[in-house]
Amino acid sequence: VSNSFAVPFDEDDKDPDVYFLDHDYLESMYAMFKKVNAKEKIVGWYHTGPKLHPNDIKINEIIKSYCPESVLVIIDAKPRDLGLPTDAYIAVEEVHDDGTPTTKTFDHVKSEIGAEEAEEVGVEHLLRDIKDTTVGTLSQHLTTQVAALKSLQSKLQDISRYLTQ
């Protein structure tokens, strides 16, 4: 995925069957996208989850008019754990053994996040600005930072518990 655009969307908190998706905006953005990025292909849609919503199947049916094999990616905007803050899904027909009509549901698909060569070169140039050669790779540095922050949070919670007793 090399590009994306947001589409106005809202759900009614009290009634999960009520939602708003701006079809006109989606149609005009799709038309502009095809003019500007004629070689690129729409592969699906995303939302900031952090989990599947009841209306995702209905929205996926709308998106399928723009890309028949639509992929839904849920991006956790506030991740709590290490790892990719994304999950990818494809819609499938679920056949029931009891003879009831099939229903649509989502199957999880494996995904990964990568970078184009130009992005990798940019990160390498940024890392060259670090004068300390003992720092290691960016991922090692980030992992160390996350571990240190978790340790600090734990110690602050201990102090808070001690002070409130």
Short mmCIF file of C-alpha atoms in Angstrom, two decimals:
data_model
loop_
_atom_site.label_atom_id
_atom_site.label_comp_id
_atom_site.label_asym_id
_atom_site.label_seq_id
_atom_site.Cartn_x
_atom_site.Cartn_y
_atom_site.Cartn_z
CA VAL A 1 0.00 0.00 0.00
CA SER A 2 1.50 3.29 -1.03
CA ASN A 3 -1.40 5.69 -0.69
CA SER A 4 -4.69 6.19 1.13
CA PHE A 5 -7.49 8.69 1.65
CA ALA A 6 -9.95 9.13 4.49
CA VAL A 7 -13.71 8.90 3.98
CA PRO A 8 -16.09 10.57 6.46
CA PHE A 9 -17.83 7.91 8.53
CA ASP A 10 -19.88 7.85 11.73
CA GLU A 11 -21.86 5.25 13.68
CA ASP A 12 -24.75 5.66 16.10
CA ASP A 13 -23.53 4.48 19.52
CA LYS A 14 -27.05 3.44 20.54
CA ASP A 15 -28.13 1.67 17.35
CA PRO A 16 -25.42 -0.38 15.59
CA ASP A 17 -27.58 -0.65 12.43
CA VAL A 18 -27.35 3.13 11.87
CA TYR A 19 -24.21 4.48 10.25
CA PHE A 20 -23.18 7.22 7.84
CA LEU A 21 -20.68 6.75 5.03
CA ASP A 22 -20.29 9.69 2.65
CA HIS A 23 -20.85 7.93 -0.70
CA ASP A 24 -20.51 11.15 -2.75
CA TYR A 25 -17.16 11.94 -1.16
CA LEU A 26 -15.98 8.36 -1.70
CA GLU A 27 -17.01 8.48 -5.36
CA SER A 28 -15.30 11.83 -6.04
CA MET A 29 -12.10 10.77 -4.21
CA TYR A 30 -12.05 7.51 -6.16
CA ALA A 31 -12.38 9.42 -9.45
CA MET A 32 -9.56 11.83 -8.48
CA PHE A 33 -7.40 8.96 -7.26
CA LYS A 34 -7.74 7.19 -10.62
CA LYS A 35 -6.78 10.39 -12.49
CA VAL A 36 -3.71 11.12 -10.37
CA ASN A 37 -2.60 7.53 -9.73
CA ALA A 38 -3.72 5.68 -12.85
CA LYS A 39 -1.19 2.86 -12.35
CA GLU A 40 -2.07 2.26 -8.71
CA LYS A 41 -4.83 -0.14 -7.72
CA ILE A 42 -7.22 0.11 -4.79
CA VAL A 43 -6.80 -2.99 -2.65
CA GLY A 44 -9.17 -2.28 0.22
CA TRP A 45 -9.95 -0.01 3.11
CA TYR A 46 -9.00 0.60 6.72
CA HIS A 47 -10.31 1.94 9.99
CA THR A 48 -8.75 2.68 13.35
CA GLY A 49 -10.56 -0.11 15.18
CA PRO A 50 -9.18 -1.37 17.47
CA LYS A 51 -11.44 -4.30 16.53
CA LEU A 52 -14.04 -5.36 13.99
CA HIS A 53 -17.33 -3.44 14.09
CA PRO A 54 -20.85 -4.73 13.32
CA ASN A 55 -21.13 -2.60 10.16
CA ASP A 56 -17.77 -3.63 8.67
CA ILE A 57 -19.38 -6.31 6.46
CA LYS A 58 -21.89 -3.76 5.08
CA ILE A 59 -19.14 -1.20 4.42
CA ASN A 60 -16.99 -3.87 2.80
CA GLU A 61 -19.83 -4.60 0.36
CA ILE A 62 -19.81 -0.92 -0.65
CA ILE A 63 -16.01 -0.91 -1.06
CA LYS A 64 -16.21 -4.06 -3.22
CA SER A 65 -17.72 -1.93 -6.00
CA TYR A 66 -14.28 -0.26 -6.21
CA CYS A 67 -12.18 -3.38 -5.62
CA PRO A 68 -13.84 -6.80 -5.74
CA GLU A 69 -11.27 -8.58 -3.54
CA SER A 70 -11.32 -5.93 -0.81
CA VAL A 71 -8.97 -6.21 2.17
CA LEU A 72 -9.91 -4.59 5.48
CA VAL A 73 -7.00 -3.42 7.62
CA ILE A 74 -7.69 -2.43 11.20
CA ILE A 75 -5.10 -0.07 12.63
CA ASP A 76 -4.89 0.16 16.40
CA ALA A 77 -4.24 3.86 16.95
CA LYS A 78 -3.44 3.21 20.64
CA PRO A 79 -1.50 -0.08 20.73
CA ARG A 80 -0.82 -1.58 24.15
CA ASP A 81 1.59 -4.32 23.07
CA LEU A 82 4.73 -4.56 21.00
CA GLY A 83 4.32 -5.74 17.43
CA LEU A 84 2.36 -4.58 14.46
CA PRO A 85 -0.62 -2.41 15.38
CA THR A 86 -2.53 -3.78 12.39
CA ASP A 87 -4.74 -6.73 11.53
CA ALA A 88 -5.89 -7.58 7.99
CA TYR A 89 -9.10 -9.38 6.99
CA ILE A 90 -10.89 -10.59 3.88
CA ALA A 91 -14.63 -11.21 3.64
CA VAL A 92 -15.74 -14.82 3.19
CA GLU A 93 -19.03 -16.68 2.96
CA GLU A 94 -19.59 -18.80 6.05
CA VAL A 95 -21.50 -22.01 5.32
CA HIS A 96 -23.53 -23.41 8.23
CA ASP A 97 -23.91 -27.14 8.82
CA ASP A 98 -27.52 -26.75 9.96
CA GLY A 99 -28.77 -25.67 6.53
CA THR A 100 -29.34 -22.01 7.43
CA PRO A 101 -28.39 -19.44 4.79
CA THR A 102 -24.74 -18.51 4.45
CA THR A 103 -23.50 -15.39 6.17
CA LYS A 104 -20.58 -13.12 5.43
CA THR A 105 -17.80 -12.85 7.95
CA PHE A 106 -14.14 -11.87 8.03
CA ASP A 107 -11.11 -14.19 7.97
CA HIS A 108 -7.83 -12.92 9.36
CA VAL A 109 -4.99 -12.80 6.81
CA LYS A 110 -1.30 -12.57 7.56
CA SER A 111 0.22 -9.16 6.90
CA GLU A 112 3.48 -7.34 7.30
CA ILE A 113 4.72 -3.77 7.06
CA GLY A 114 7.68 -3.05 4.82
CA ALA A 115 9.41 -0.09 3.30
CA GLU A 116 10.37 0.87 -0.21
CA GLU A 117 14.07 1.33 -0.93
CA ALA A 118 13.76 5.13 -0.84
CA GLU A 119 12.23 4.99 2.66
CA GLU A 120 14.97 2.62 3.88
CA VAL A 121 17.67 4.96 2.54
CA GLY A 122 16.03 7.87 4.37
CA VAL A 123 16.04 5.97 7.67
CA GLU A 124 19.69 4.98 7.16
CA HIS A 125 20.63 8.65 6.61
CA LEU A 126 18.80 9.63 9.79
CA LEU A 127 20.60 6.91 11.73
CA ARG A 128 23.99 8.16 10.48
CA ASP A 129 23.36 11.36 12.43
CA ILE A 130 23.57 9.34 15.65
CA LYS A 131 27.18 9.80 16.78
CA ASP A 132 27.19 6.89 19.25
CA THR A 133 27.97 3.72 17.31
CA THR A 134 26.96 1.55 20.28
CA VAL A 135 23.29 2.45 19.79
CA GLY A 136 22.62 -0.44 17.40
CA THR A 137 19.72 -0.73 15.00
CA LEU A 138 16.64 1.40 15.15
CA SER A 139 14.48 -1.54 16.22
CA GLN A 140 16.89 -2.38 19.06
CA HIS A 141 16.84 1.23 20.18
CA LEU A 142 13.03 1.37 20.12
CA THR A 143 12.70 -1.95 21.95
CA THR A 144 15.05 -0.70 24.66
CA GLN A 145 13.09 2.54 24.95
CA VAL A 146 9.77 0.69 25.29
CA ALA A 147 11.21 -1.62 27.97
CA ALA A 148 12.58 1.36 29.89
CA LEU A 149 9.23 3.16 29.74
CA LYS A 150 7.39 0.06 30.97
CA SER A 151 9.85 -0.24 33.85
CA LEU A 152 9.37 3.44 34.72
CA GLN A 153 5.59 3.04 34.61
CA SER A 154 5.77 0.05 36.95
CA LYS A 155 7.96 1.94 39.43
CA LEU A 156 5.66 4.98 39.34
CA GLN A 157 2.68 2.71 40.04
CA ASP A 158 4.55 1.19 43.01
CA ILE A 159 5.29 4.65 44.36
CA SER A 160 1.65 5.69 43.88
CA ARG A 161 0.40 2.59 45.72
CA TYR A 162 2.88 3.23 48.55
CA LEU A 163 1.78 6.87 48.90
CA THR A 164 -1.93 6.03 48.95
CA GLN A 165 -1.60 3.37 51.69
#
